[in-house]
PDB file of C-alpha atoms and ligand atoms in Angstrom:
ATOM      1  CA  MET U   1     -30.967   8.089  -7.112  1.00 49.00           C
ATOM      2  CA  THR U   2     -28.723   8.199 -10.156  1.00 64.00           C
ATOM      3  CA  GLY U   3     -25.115   7.266 -10.808  1.00 94.00           C
ATOM      4  CA  ARG U   4     -22.855   5.012  -8.861  1.00 98.00           C
ATOM      5  CA  ALA U   5     -22.017   5.400  -5.185  1.00 98.00           C
ATOM      6  CA  VAL U   6     -18.305   6.184  -4.943  1.00 98.00           C
ATOM      7  CA  LEU U   7     -16.039   6.649  -1.920  1.00 98.00           C
ATOM      8  CA  VAL U   8     -12.723   8.411  -2.546  1.00 99.00           C
ATOM      9  CA  THR U   9     -10.269   8.593   0.363  1.00 98.00           C
ATOM     10  CA  GLY U  10      -8.068  11.637   0.789  1.00 98.00           C
ATOM     11  CA  ALA U  11     -10.301  13.532  -1.606  1.00 98.00           C
ATOM     12  CA  SER U  12     -10.078  17.078  -0.248  1.00 98.00           C
ATOM     13  CA  ARG U  13      -7.007  17.873  -2.378  1.00 98.00           C
ATOM     14  CA  GLY U  14      -4.514  16.564  -4.914  1.00 98.00           C
ATOM     15  CA  ILE U  15      -5.161  13.373  -6.844  1.00 98.00           C
ATOM     16  CA  GLY U  16      -8.174  12.441  -4.702  1.00 98.00           C
ATOM     17  CA  ARG U  17      -9.840  15.750  -5.470  1.00 98.00           C
ATOM     18  CA  ALA U  18      -9.344  15.231  -9.208  1.00 98.00           C
ATOM     19  CA  VAL U  19     -10.725  11.698  -8.912  1.00 98.00           C
ATOM     20  CA  ALA U  20     -13.805  12.831  -6.968  1.00 98.00           C
ATOM     21  CA  THR U  21     -14.412  15.604  -9.498  1.00 98.00           C
ATOM     22  CA  LEU U  22     -14.185  13.272 -12.490  1.00 98.00           C
ATOM     23  CA  PHE U  23     -16.677  10.783 -11.015  1.00 98.00           C
ATOM     24  CA  ALA U  24     -19.098  13.614 -10.210  1.00 98.00           C
ATOM     25  CA  GLN U  25     -18.740  14.998 -13.745  1.00 98.00           C
ATOM     26  CA  HIS U  26     -19.898  11.596 -14.993  1.00 98.00           C
ATOM     27  CA  GLY U  27     -23.025  11.652 -12.840  1.00 98.00           C
ATOM     28  CA  ASP U  28     -21.803   9.563  -9.906  1.00 98.00           C
ATOM     29  CA  ARG U  29     -22.496  10.383  -6.258  1.00 98.00           C
ATOM     30  CA  VAL U  30     -19.283  10.826  -4.324  1.00 98.00           C
ATOM     31  CA  ALA U  31     -18.348  10.487  -0.669  1.00 98.00           C
ATOM     32  CA  VAL U  32     -15.432  12.881  -0.235  1.00 98.00           C
ATOM     33  CA  HIS U  33     -13.271  11.514   2.552  1.00 98.00           C
ATOM     34  CA  HIS U  34     -10.864  13.664   4.553  1.00 98.00           C
ATOM     35  CA  ARG U  35      -9.069  13.505   7.894  1.00 98.00           C
ATOM     36  CA  ASP U  36      -8.591  17.091   9.015  1.00 97.00           C
ATOM     37  CA  SER U  37      -9.741  19.225   6.071  1.00 97.00           C
ATOM     38  CA  ALA U  38     -13.450  19.649   6.733  1.00 98.00           C
ATOM     39  CA  ASP U  39     -13.535  23.083   5.080  1.00 98.00           C
ATOM     40  CA  LEU U  40     -11.840  21.932   1.875  1.00 98.00           C
ATOM     41  CA  ALA U  41     -13.967  18.786   1.698  1.00 98.00           C
ATOM     42  CA  GLY U  42     -17.155  20.775   2.273  1.00 98.00           C
ATOM     43  CA  GLU U  43     -16.224  23.318  -0.407  1.00 98.00           C
ATOM     44  CA  LEU U  44     -15.487  20.520  -2.856  1.00 98.00           C
ATOM     45  CA  VAL U  45     -18.820  18.776  -2.215  1.00 98.00           C
ATOM     46  CA  ALA U  46     -20.637  22.081  -2.688  1.00 98.00           C
ATOM     47  CA  SER U  47     -18.858  22.729  -6.001  1.00 98.00           C
ATOM     48  CA  LEU U  48     -19.203  19.261  -7.547  1.00 98.00           C
ATOM     49  CA  PRO U  49     -21.661  18.904 -10.412  1.00 97.00           C
ATOM     50  CA  GLY U  50     -24.760  16.820  -9.713  1.00 97.00           C
ATOM     51  CA  ALA U  51     -26.389  16.064  -6.380  1.00 96.00           C
ATOM     52  CA  GLY U  52     -26.106  13.637  -3.481  1.00 97.00           C
ATOM     53  CA  HIS U  53     -22.409  14.078  -2.684  1.00 98.00           C
ATOM     54  CA  ILE U  54     -21.371  13.819   0.961  1.00 98.00           C
ATOM     55  CA  VAL U  55     -18.376  14.370   3.239  1.00 98.00           C
ATOM     56  CA  VAL U  56     -17.000  11.598   5.463  1.00 98.00           C
ATOM     57  CA  ARG U  57     -14.179  11.897   7.970  1.00 98.00           C
ATOM     58  CA  ALA U  58     -11.701   9.349   9.295  1.00 98.00           C
ATOM     59  CA  ASP U  59      -8.104   8.938  10.325  1.00 98.00           C
ATOM     60  CA  LEU U  60      -7.351   5.917   8.159  1.00 98.00           C
ATOM     61  CA  ALA U  61      -4.739   4.710  10.624  1.00 98.00           C
ATOM     62  CA  ASP U  62      -7.594   4.007  13.078  1.00 98.00           C
ATOM     63  CA  PRO U  63      -9.538   0.847  12.127  1.00 98.00           C
ATOM     64  CA  GLU U  64     -12.719   1.904  13.918  1.00 98.00           C
ATOM     65  CA  GLN U  65     -12.762   5.272  12.166  1.00 98.00           C
ATOM     66  CA  VAL U  66     -12.293   3.505   8.825  1.00 98.00           C
ATOM     67  CA  ARG U  67     -15.249   1.236   9.518  1.00 98.00           C
ATOM     68  CA  ALA U  68     -17.441   4.158  10.567  1.00 98.00           C
ATOM     69  CA  ALA U  69     -16.495   6.138   7.444  1.00 98.00           C
ATOM     70  CA  VAL U  70     -17.083   3.303   4.963  1.00 98.00           C
ATOM     71  CA  ASP U  71     -20.322   2.142   6.574  1.00 98.00           C
ATOM     72  CA  GLY U  72     -21.472   5.747   6.947  1.00 98.00           C
ATOM     73  CA  ALA U  73     -20.765   6.476   3.277  1.00 98.00           C
ATOM     74  CA  ALA U  74     -22.639   3.337   2.169  1.00 98.00           C
ATOM     75  CA  GLU U  75     -25.589   4.184   4.378  1.00 98.00           C
ATOM     76  CA  GLN U  76     -25.858   7.757   3.125  1.00 98.00           C
ATOM     77  CA  LEU U  77     -25.244   6.906  -0.542  1.00 98.00           C
ATOM     78  CA  GLY U  78     -27.558   3.881  -0.527  1.00 97.00           C
ATOM     79  CA  GLY U  79     -24.772   1.301  -0.967  1.00 98.00           C
ATOM     80  CA  LEU U  80     -21.291   1.367  -2.404  1.00 98.00           C
ATOM     81  CA  ASP U  81     -20.209   0.632  -5.971  1.00 98.00           C
ATOM     82  CA  VAL U  82     -16.677   2.026  -6.043  1.00 98.00           C
ATOM     83  CA  LEU U  83     -13.922   2.499  -3.467  1.00 99.00           C
ATOM     84  CA  VAL U  84     -10.831   4.503  -4.412  1.00 99.00           C
ATOM     85  CA  ASN U  85      -8.063   4.028  -1.839  1.00 98.00           C
ATOM     86  CA  ASN U  86      -6.193   7.222  -2.606  1.00 98.00           C
ATOM     87  CA  ALA U  87      -5.095   8.716   0.744  1.00 98.00           C
ATOM     88  CA  GLY U  88      -1.477   8.292   1.685  1.00 98.00           C
ATOM     89  CA  VAL U  89       1.469   9.737   3.579  1.00 97.00           C
ATOM     90  CA  TYR U  90       4.964  10.388   2.245  1.00 95.00           C
ATOM     91  CA  THR U  91       7.424  11.800   4.741  1.00 93.00           C
ATOM     92  CA  PRO U  92      11.209  11.616   4.736  1.00 92.00           C
ATOM     93  CA  HIS U  93      12.823   9.052   7.059  1.00 95.00           C
ATOM     94  CA  GLY U  94      16.313   8.399   5.734  1.00 96.00           C
ATOM     95  CA  ILE U  95      18.014   5.639   7.672  1.00 97.00           C
ATOM     96  CA  PHE U  96      20.885   7.789   8.990  1.00 97.00           C
ATOM     97  CA  ASP U  97      18.743  10.933   9.416  1.00 96.00           C
ATOM     98  CA  THR U  98      16.232   9.335  11.744  1.00 97.00           C
ATOM     99  CA  SER U  99      16.434   8.324  15.386  1.00 98.00           C
ATOM    100  CA  TYR U 100      15.333   4.795  16.243  1.00 98.00           C
ATOM    101  CA  GLU U 101      12.175   6.210  17.857  1.00 98.00           C
ATOM    102  CA  GLN U 102      11.356   8.313  14.763  1.00 97.00           C
ATOM    103  CA  TRP U 103      12.022   5.270  12.590  1.00 98.00           C
ATOM    104  CA  GLN U 104       9.388   3.290  14.547  1.00 98.00           C
ATOM    105  CA  HIS U 105       6.972   6.171  14.274  1.00 98.00           C
ATOM    106  CA  GLU U 106       7.369   6.575  10.493  1.00 97.00           C
ATOM    107  CA  TRP U 107       7.086   2.862   9.770  1.00 98.00           C
ATOM    108  CA  ARG U 108       3.954   2.484  11.885  1.00 98.00           C
ATOM    109  CA  ARG U 109       2.276   5.628  10.586  1.00 97.00           C
ATOM    110  CA  THR U 110       3.111   4.904   6.951  1.00 98.00           C
ATOM    111  CA  LEU U 111       2.093   1.245   6.989  1.00 98.00           C
ATOM    112  CA  ASP U 112      -0.994   1.907   9.129  1.00 98.00           C
ATOM    113  CA  THR U 113      -2.211   4.558   6.691  1.00 98.00           C
ATOM    114  CA  ASN U 114      -1.039   3.500   3.225  1.00 98.00           C
ATOM    115  CA  LEU U 115      -1.373  -0.263   3.585  1.00 98.00           C
ATOM    116  CA  VAL U 116      -3.426  -1.352   6.606  1.00 98.00           C
ATOM    117  CA  GLY U 117      -5.812   1.602   6.242  1.00 98.00           C
ATOM    118  CA  ALA U 118      -6.460   0.626   2.626  1.00 98.00           C
ATOM    119  CA  ALA U 119      -6.865  -3.053   3.565  1.00 98.00           C
ATOM    120  CA  ASN U 120      -9.360  -2.122   6.271  1.00 98.00           C
ATOM    121  CA  ALA U 121     -11.327   0.081   3.894  1.00 99.00           C
ATOM    122  CA  ILE U 122     -11.520  -2.837   1.449  1.00 99.00           C
ATOM    123  CA  TRP U 123     -12.641  -5.236   4.217  1.00 98.00           C
ATOM    124  CA  CYS U 124     -15.515  -2.877   5.004  1.00 98.00           C
ATOM    125  CA  ALA U 125     -16.349  -1.948   1.387  1.00 99.00           C
ATOM    126  CA  ALA U 126     -16.381  -5.573   0.195  1.00 98.00           C
ATOM    127  CA  ARG U 127     -19.267  -6.281   2.550  1.00 98.00           C
ATOM    128  CA  HIS U 128     -21.313  -3.587   0.833  1.00 98.00           C
ATOM    129  CA  MET U 129     -20.337  -4.867  -2.638  1.00 98.00           C
ATOM    130  CA  ARG U 130     -20.713  -8.583  -2.036  1.00 98.00           C
ATOM    131  CA  GLU U 131     -24.260  -8.812  -3.408  1.00 98.00           C
ATOM    132  CA  ARG U 132     -24.052  -6.100  -6.087  1.00 97.00           C
ATOM    133  CA  GLY U 133     -20.455  -6.275  -7.351  1.00 98.00           C
ATOM    134  CA  GLY U 134     -18.130  -3.306  -7.412  1.00 98.00           C
ATOM    135  CA  ARG U 135     -14.815  -1.741  -8.264  1.00 98.00           C
ATOM    136  CA  ILE U 136     -11.854  -1.035  -6.020  1.00 99.00           C
ATOM    137  CA  VAL U 137      -8.918   1.056  -7.233  1.00 99.00           C
ATOM    138  CA  ASN U 138      -5.806   1.516  -5.112  1.00 99.00           C
ATOM    139  CA  VAL U 139      -3.409   4.409  -5.655  1.00 98.00           C
ATOM    140  CA  SER U 140       0.098   3.006  -5.331  1.00 98.00           C
ATOM    141  CA  SER U 141       3.335   4.606  -6.563  1.00 98.00           C
ATOM    142  CA  ARG U 142       6.434   4.127  -8.654  1.00 95.00           C
ATOM    143  CA  GLY U 143       8.111   3.939  -5.246  1.00 94.00           C
ATOM    144  CA  ALA U 144       6.841   0.362  -5.055  1.00 96.00           C
ATOM    145  CA  PHE U 145       9.178  -0.681  -7.867  1.00 93.00           C
ATOM    146  CA  ARG U 146      12.145   1.632  -7.600  1.00 89.00           C
ATOM    147  CA  GLY U 147      14.436   2.640  -4.759  1.00 87.00           C
ATOM    148  CA  GLU U 148      13.065   5.282  -2.364  1.00 84.00           C
ATOM    149  CA  PRO U 149      16.243   5.988  -0.375  1.00 91.00           C
ATOM    150  CA  GLY U 150      14.644   8.628   1.848  1.00 94.00           C
ATOM    151  CA  GLN U 151      11.271   6.900   2.228  1.00 94.00           C
ATOM    152  CA  PRO U 152      11.761   3.139   2.643  1.00 97.00           C
ATOM    153  CA  ALA U 153       8.508   2.689   4.570  1.00 97.00           C
ATOM    154  CA  TYR U 154       6.646   4.484   1.792  1.00 97.00           C
ATOM    155  CA  GLY U 155       8.082   2.190  -0.896  1.00 97.00           C
ATOM    156  CA  ALA U 156       7.332  -0.858   1.235  1.00 97.00           C
ATOM    157  CA  SER U 157       3.776   0.315   1.915  1.00 98.00           C
ATOM    158  CA  LYS U 158       3.099   0.787  -1.793  1.00 98.00           C
ATOM    159  CA  ALA U 159       4.675  -2.561  -2.734  1.00 98.00           C
ATOM    160  CA  GLY U 160       2.403  -4.079  -0.103  1.00 98.00           C
ATOM    161  CA  LEU U 161      -0.558  -2.268  -1.617  1.00 98.00           C
ATOM    162  CA  ASN U 162       0.270  -3.794  -5.002  1.00 98.00           C
ATOM    163  CA  ALA U 163       0.328  -7.286  -3.487  1.00 98.00           C
ATOM    164  CA  LEU U 164      -2.850  -6.581  -1.517  1.00 98.00           C
ATOM    165  CA  GLY U 165      -4.632  -5.555  -4.718  1.00 98.00           C
ATOM    166  CA  GLN U 166      -3.549  -8.689  -6.543  1.00 98.00           C
ATOM    167  CA  SER U 167      -4.569 -11.042  -3.719  1.00 98.00           C
ATOM    168  CA  LEU U 168      -7.948  -9.418  -3.325  1.00 98.00           C
ATOM    169  CA  ALA U 169      -8.528  -9.271  -7.086  1.00 98.00           C
ATOM    170  CA  VAL U 170      -8.506 -13.080  -6.936  1.00 98.00           C
ATOM    171  CA  ALA U 171     -10.542 -13.308  -3.739  1.00 98.00           C
ATOM    172  CA  LEU U 172     -13.239 -10.876  -4.837  1.00 98.00           C
ATOM    173  CA  ALA U 173     -13.655 -11.795  -8.525  1.00 98.00           C
ATOM    174  CA  PRO U 174     -16.345 -14.431  -7.764  1.00 98.00           C
ATOM    175  CA  TYR U 175     -18.439 -11.601  -6.314  1.00 98.00           C
ATOM    176  CA  GLY U 176     -18.126  -9.405  -9.386  1.00 98.00           C
ATOM    177  CA  ILE U 177     -15.727  -7.088  -7.576  1.00 98.00           C
ATOM    178  CA  ALA U 178     -12.674  -6.004  -9.597  1.00 98.00           C
ATOM    179  CA  VAL U 179      -9.571  -4.668  -7.839  1.00 99.00           C
ATOM    180  CA  ALA U 180      -6.951  -2.682  -9.766  1.00 98.00           C
ATOM    181  CA  THR U 181      -4.014  -0.446  -8.949  1.00 98.00           C
ATOM    182  CA  VAL U 182      -2.448   2.667 -10.443  1.00 98.00           C
ATOM    183  CA  ALA U 183       1.221   3.380  -9.781  1.00 98.00           C
ATOM    184  CA  PRO U 184       2.046   6.970 -10.749  1.00 98.00           C
ATOM    185  CA  GLY U 185       5.445   8.591 -10.819  1.00 97.00           C
ATOM    186  CA  PHE U 186       5.692  12.207  -9.700  1.00 97.00           C
ATOM    187  CA  VAL U 187       2.441  14.171  -9.791  1.00 98.00           C
ATOM    188  CA  ALA U 188       2.197  17.913  -9.120  1.00 97.00           C
ATOM    189  CA  THR U 189       0.394  18.054  -5.744  1.00 97.00           C
ATOM    190  CA  ASP U 190       1.015  19.399  -2.237  1.00 95.00           C
ATOM    191  CA  MET U 191       2.758  16.105  -1.465  1.00 95.00           C
ATOM    192  CA  THR U 192       5.532  16.822  -3.973  1.00 95.00           C
ATOM    193  CA  ASN U 193       5.761  20.636  -3.788  1.00 94.00           C
ATOM    194  CA  GLU U 194       9.180  20.555  -2.167  1.00 93.00           C
ATOM    195  CA  HIS U 195      10.587  17.810  -4.406  1.00 92.00           C
ATOM    196  CA  LEU U 196       9.559  19.640  -7.560  1.00 96.00           C
ATOM    197  CA  LYS U 197      11.460  22.830  -6.773  1.00 97.00           C
ATOM    198  CA  PRO U 198      14.703  23.320  -8.760  1.00 96.00           C
ATOM    199  CA  PRO U 199      17.246  21.867  -9.007  1.00 97.00           C
ATOM    200  CA  ARG U 200      15.800  18.457  -7.959  1.00 94.00           C
ATOM    201  CA  GLY U 201      12.498  19.258  -9.670  1.00 97.00           C
ATOM    202  CA  ASP U 202      14.283  19.860 -12.977  1.00 97.00           C
ATOM    203  CA  GLU U 203      15.928  16.449 -12.739  1.00 95.00           C
ATOM    204  CA  ILE U 204      12.561  14.840 -11.990  1.00 95.00           C
ATOM    205  CA  ARG U 205      10.869  16.584 -14.934  1.00 97.00           C
ATOM    206  CA  ALA U 206      13.699  15.510 -17.241  1.00 96.00           C
ATOM    207  CA  GLN U 207      13.042  11.842 -16.402  1.00 94.00           C
ATOM    208  CA  SER U 208      10.048  11.940 -18.725  1.00 96.00           C
ATOM    209  CA  PRO U 209      10.566  12.692 -22.425  1.00 96.00           C
ATOM    210  CA  PHE U 210       7.535  14.977 -22.037  1.00 97.00           C
ATOM    211  CA  GLY U 211       9.726  17.121 -19.775  1.00 97.00           C
ATOM    212  CA  ARG U 212       7.151  17.445 -17.012  1.00 98.00           C
ATOM    213  CA  VAL U 213       5.440  15.547 -14.210  1.00 98.00           C
ATOM    214  CA  ALA U 214       1.836  14.329 -14.228  1.00 98.00           C
ATOM    215  CA  ARG U 215      -1.216  16.436 -13.503  1.00 98.00           C
ATOM    216  CA  PRO U 216      -3.651  14.975 -10.928  1.00 98.00           C
ATOM    217  CA  GLU U 217      -6.347  14.857 -13.624  1.00 98.00           C
ATOM    218  CA  GLU U 218      -4.226  12.428 -15.660  1.00 98.00           C
ATOM    219  CA  ILE U 219      -4.149   9.971 -12.765  1.00 98.00           C
ATOM    220  CA  ALA U 220      -7.886  10.448 -12.257  1.00 98.00           C
ATOM    221  CA  GLU U 221      -8.557   9.390 -15.874  1.00 98.00           C
ATOM    222  CA  ALA U 222      -6.905   6.013 -15.264  1.00 98.00           C
ATOM    223  CA  VAL U 223      -8.667   5.522 -11.936  1.00 98.00           C
ATOM    224  CA  PHE U 224     -12.000   6.335 -13.547  1.00 98.00           C
ATOM    225  CA  TRP U 225     -11.487   3.819 -16.333  1.00 98.00           C
ATOM    226  CA  LEU U 226     -10.358   1.066 -13.953  1.00 98.00           C
ATOM    227  CA  ALA U 227     -13.539   1.685 -11.942  1.00 98.00           C
ATOM    228  CA  SER U 228     -15.791   1.549 -14.996  1.00 97.00           C
ATOM    229  CA  PRO U 229     -18.212  -1.324 -15.659  1.00 96.00           C
ATOM    230  CA  GLY U 230     -16.199  -2.340 -18.747  1.00 96.00           C
ATOM    231  CA  ALA U 231     -12.913  -2.703 -16.875  1.00 97.00           C
ATOM    232  CA  GLU U 232     -13.586  -6.005 -15.104  1.00 98.00           C
ATOM    233  CA  TRP U 233     -10.858  -7.675 -17.180  1.00 98.00           C
ATOM    234  CA  ALA U 234      -8.326  -5.187 -15.841  1.00 98.00           C
ATOM    235  CA  SER U 235      -8.766  -6.637 -12.361  1.00 98.00           C
ATOM    236  CA  GLY U 236      -5.424  -7.472 -10.768  1.00 98.00           C
ATOM    237  CA  THR U 237      -3.442  -5.091 -12.974  1.00 98.00           C
ATOM    238  CA  ILE U 238      -0.999  -2.469 -11.804  1.00 98.00           C
ATOM    239  CA  VAL U 239      -1.015   0.445 -14.220  1.00 98.00           C
ATOM    240  CA  ASP U 240       2.361   2.171 -14.424  1.00 96.00           C
ATOM    241  CA  LEU U 241       1.559   5.858 -15.108  1.00 97.00           C
ATOM    242  CA  ASN U 242       4.871   7.488 -15.769  1.00 96.00           C
ATOM    243  CA  GLY U 243       4.811   9.450 -19.031  1.00 97.00           C
ATOM    244  CA  ALA U 244       7.405   7.156 -20.647  1.00 96.00           C
ATOM    245  CA  SER U 245       9.852   7.903 -17.832  1.00 94.00           C
ATOM    246  CA  TYR U 246      12.599   5.438 -16.975  1.00 84.00           C
ATOM    247  CA  LEU U 247      12.671   3.954 -20.483  1.00 87.00           C
ATOM    248  CA  ARG U 248      15.946   5.604 -21.436  1.00 82.00           C
ATOM    249  CA  SER U 249      19.153   4.343 -19.883  1.00 69.00           C
TER     250      SER U 249
HETATM  251  P1  NAD F   1      -1.813  14.805  -0.966  1.00 79.68           P
HETATM  252  O1  NAD F   1      -0.890  14.896   0.193  1.00 79.68           O
HETATM  253  O2  NAD F   1      -2.339  16.029  -1.580  1.00 79.68           O
HETATM  254  O3  NAD F   1      -3.049  13.859  -0.625  1.00 79.68           O
HETATM  255  C1  NAD F   1      -2.972  12.818   0.306  1.00 79.68           C
HETATM  256  C2  NAD F   1      -4.246  12.833   1.111  1.00 79.68           C
HETATM  257  O4  NAD F   1      -4.230  11.736   2.037  1.00 79.68           O
HETATM  258  C3  NAD F   1      -4.385  14.120   1.942  1.00 79.68           C
HETATM  259  O5  NAD F   1      -5.673  14.654   1.756  1.00 79.68           O
HETATM  260  C4  NAD F   1      -4.198  13.633   3.379  1.00 79.68           C
HETATM  261  O6  NAD F   1      -4.944  14.360   4.320  1.00 79.68           O
HETATM  262  C5  NAD F   1      -4.720  12.202   3.265  1.00 79.68           C
HETATM  263  N1  NAD F   1      -4.237  11.396   4.375  1.00 79.68           N
HETATM  264  C6  NAD F   1      -2.953  11.174   4.732  1.00 79.68           C
HETATM  265  N2  NAD F   1      -2.915  10.428   5.857  1.00 79.68           N
HETATM  266  C7  NAD F   1      -4.193  10.179   6.209  1.00 79.68           C
HETATM  267  C8  NAD F   1      -4.797   9.469   7.274  1.00 79.68           C
HETATM  268  N3  NAD F   1      -4.080   8.863   8.245  1.00 79.68           N
HETATM  269  N4  NAD F   1      -6.137   9.423   7.320  1.00 79.68           N
HETATM  270  C9  NAD F   1      -6.882  10.035   6.384  1.00 79.68           C
HETATM  271  N5  NAD F   1      -6.382  10.716   5.350  1.00 79.68           N
HETATM  272  C10 NAD F   1      -5.036  10.789   5.274  1.00 79.68           C
HETATM  273  O7  NAD F   1      -1.009  13.964  -2.055  1.00 79.68           O
HETATM  274  P2  NAD F   1      -1.406  13.314  -3.451  1.00 79.68           P
HETATM  275  O8  NAD F   1      -0.230  13.475  -4.306  1.00 79.68           O
HETATM  276  O9  NAD F   1      -2.730  13.784  -3.935  1.00 79.68           O
HETATM  277  O10 NAD F   1      -1.463  11.766  -3.038  1.00 79.68           O
HETATM  278  C11 NAD F   1      -2.584  10.927  -3.253  1.00 79.68           C
HETATM  279  C12 NAD F   1      -2.083   9.495  -3.366  1.00 79.68           C
HETATM  280  O11 NAD F   1      -1.256   9.376  -4.513  1.00 79.68           O
HETATM  281  C13 NAD F   1      -1.233   9.023  -2.179  1.00 79.68           C
HETATM  282  O12 NAD F   1      -1.552   7.693  -1.850  1.00 79.68           O
HETATM  283  C14 NAD F   1       0.174   9.095  -2.727  1.00 79.68           C
HETATM  284  O13 NAD F   1       1.041   8.197  -2.065  1.00 79.68           O
HETATM  285  C15 NAD F   1      -0.068   8.716  -4.163  1.00 79.68           C
HETATM  286  N6  NAD F   1       0.991   9.134  -5.077  1.00 79.68           N
HETATM  287  C16 NAD F   1       1.322  10.442  -5.211  1.00 79.68           C
HETATM  288  C17 NAD F   1       2.335  10.801  -6.085  1.00 79.68           C
HETATM  289  C18 NAD F   1       2.765  12.231  -6.278  1.00 79.68           C
HETATM  290  O14 NAD F   1       3.824  12.446  -6.905  1.00 79.68           O
HETATM  291  N7  NAD F   1       2.035  13.227  -5.788  1.00 79.68           N
HETATM  292  C19 NAD F   1       3.001   9.808  -6.829  1.00 79.68           C
HETATM  293  C20 NAD F   1       2.622   8.487  -6.682  1.00 79.68           C
HETATM  294  C21 NAD F   1       1.612   8.156  -5.811  1.00 79.68           C
END
């Protein structure tokens, strides 16, 4: 078998798809994780360059499904070298727009997926990396640092993910496992389709002096580097990928 064994969560579309594609283009074997997009995930695996790619399924909010997916990926790929915690949910839940019951639902679902799901995936993956070392990259968001008035649980989940990555970077360094985080601003994916329509989309694009939002492939480049053998010293970092946005007053 050639290349590294890589598990990318939420890889059927968007940023995860670009990440999975980039690893495969570099000769790695990729486990394409999805929750309810078997067709898309299967098509992606069939179209990736190289051989040995697989599909794994899990609802990341369910700890047992996470364990089955990570262990299953490691078993089929012959171990695990890289975990990319990319999957996430981002749904509106403004404080005065949401009933108390909906509020509970959004907080649970968002934290269970974006934060606890990622933590559980790391718990499982670390056991496969303990003897051989590895790389873990978490996909956070600018929402961790800046106000997300309509998505407070999202911002909190991503801030938690940042802290999780830093704690585990320290805990896992003695095992040769580096943990790093990327925190993109807006990226053109299905998640942001609605936000990027005018007029709000024009305001968002104007935040960067490049006058646009990121492409998924640009986030994938950073993830790929942070997961590379030479990036051990980047462990514990949070890479702010925002196209020079927010630098002007
Ligand atoms: P996307 O909606 O296309 O991808 C998210 C993926 O996560 C989907 O495939 C979805 O099925 C999966 N997912 C969601 N909940 C899941 C669950 N419970 N179990 C399993 N899979 C689940 O959006 P994207 O923009 O590609 O987002 C990828 C990551 O990047 C997310 O963590 C997101 O928060 C983060 N991010 C996105 C942007 C952006 O502007 N698009 C900005 C910053 C950070």
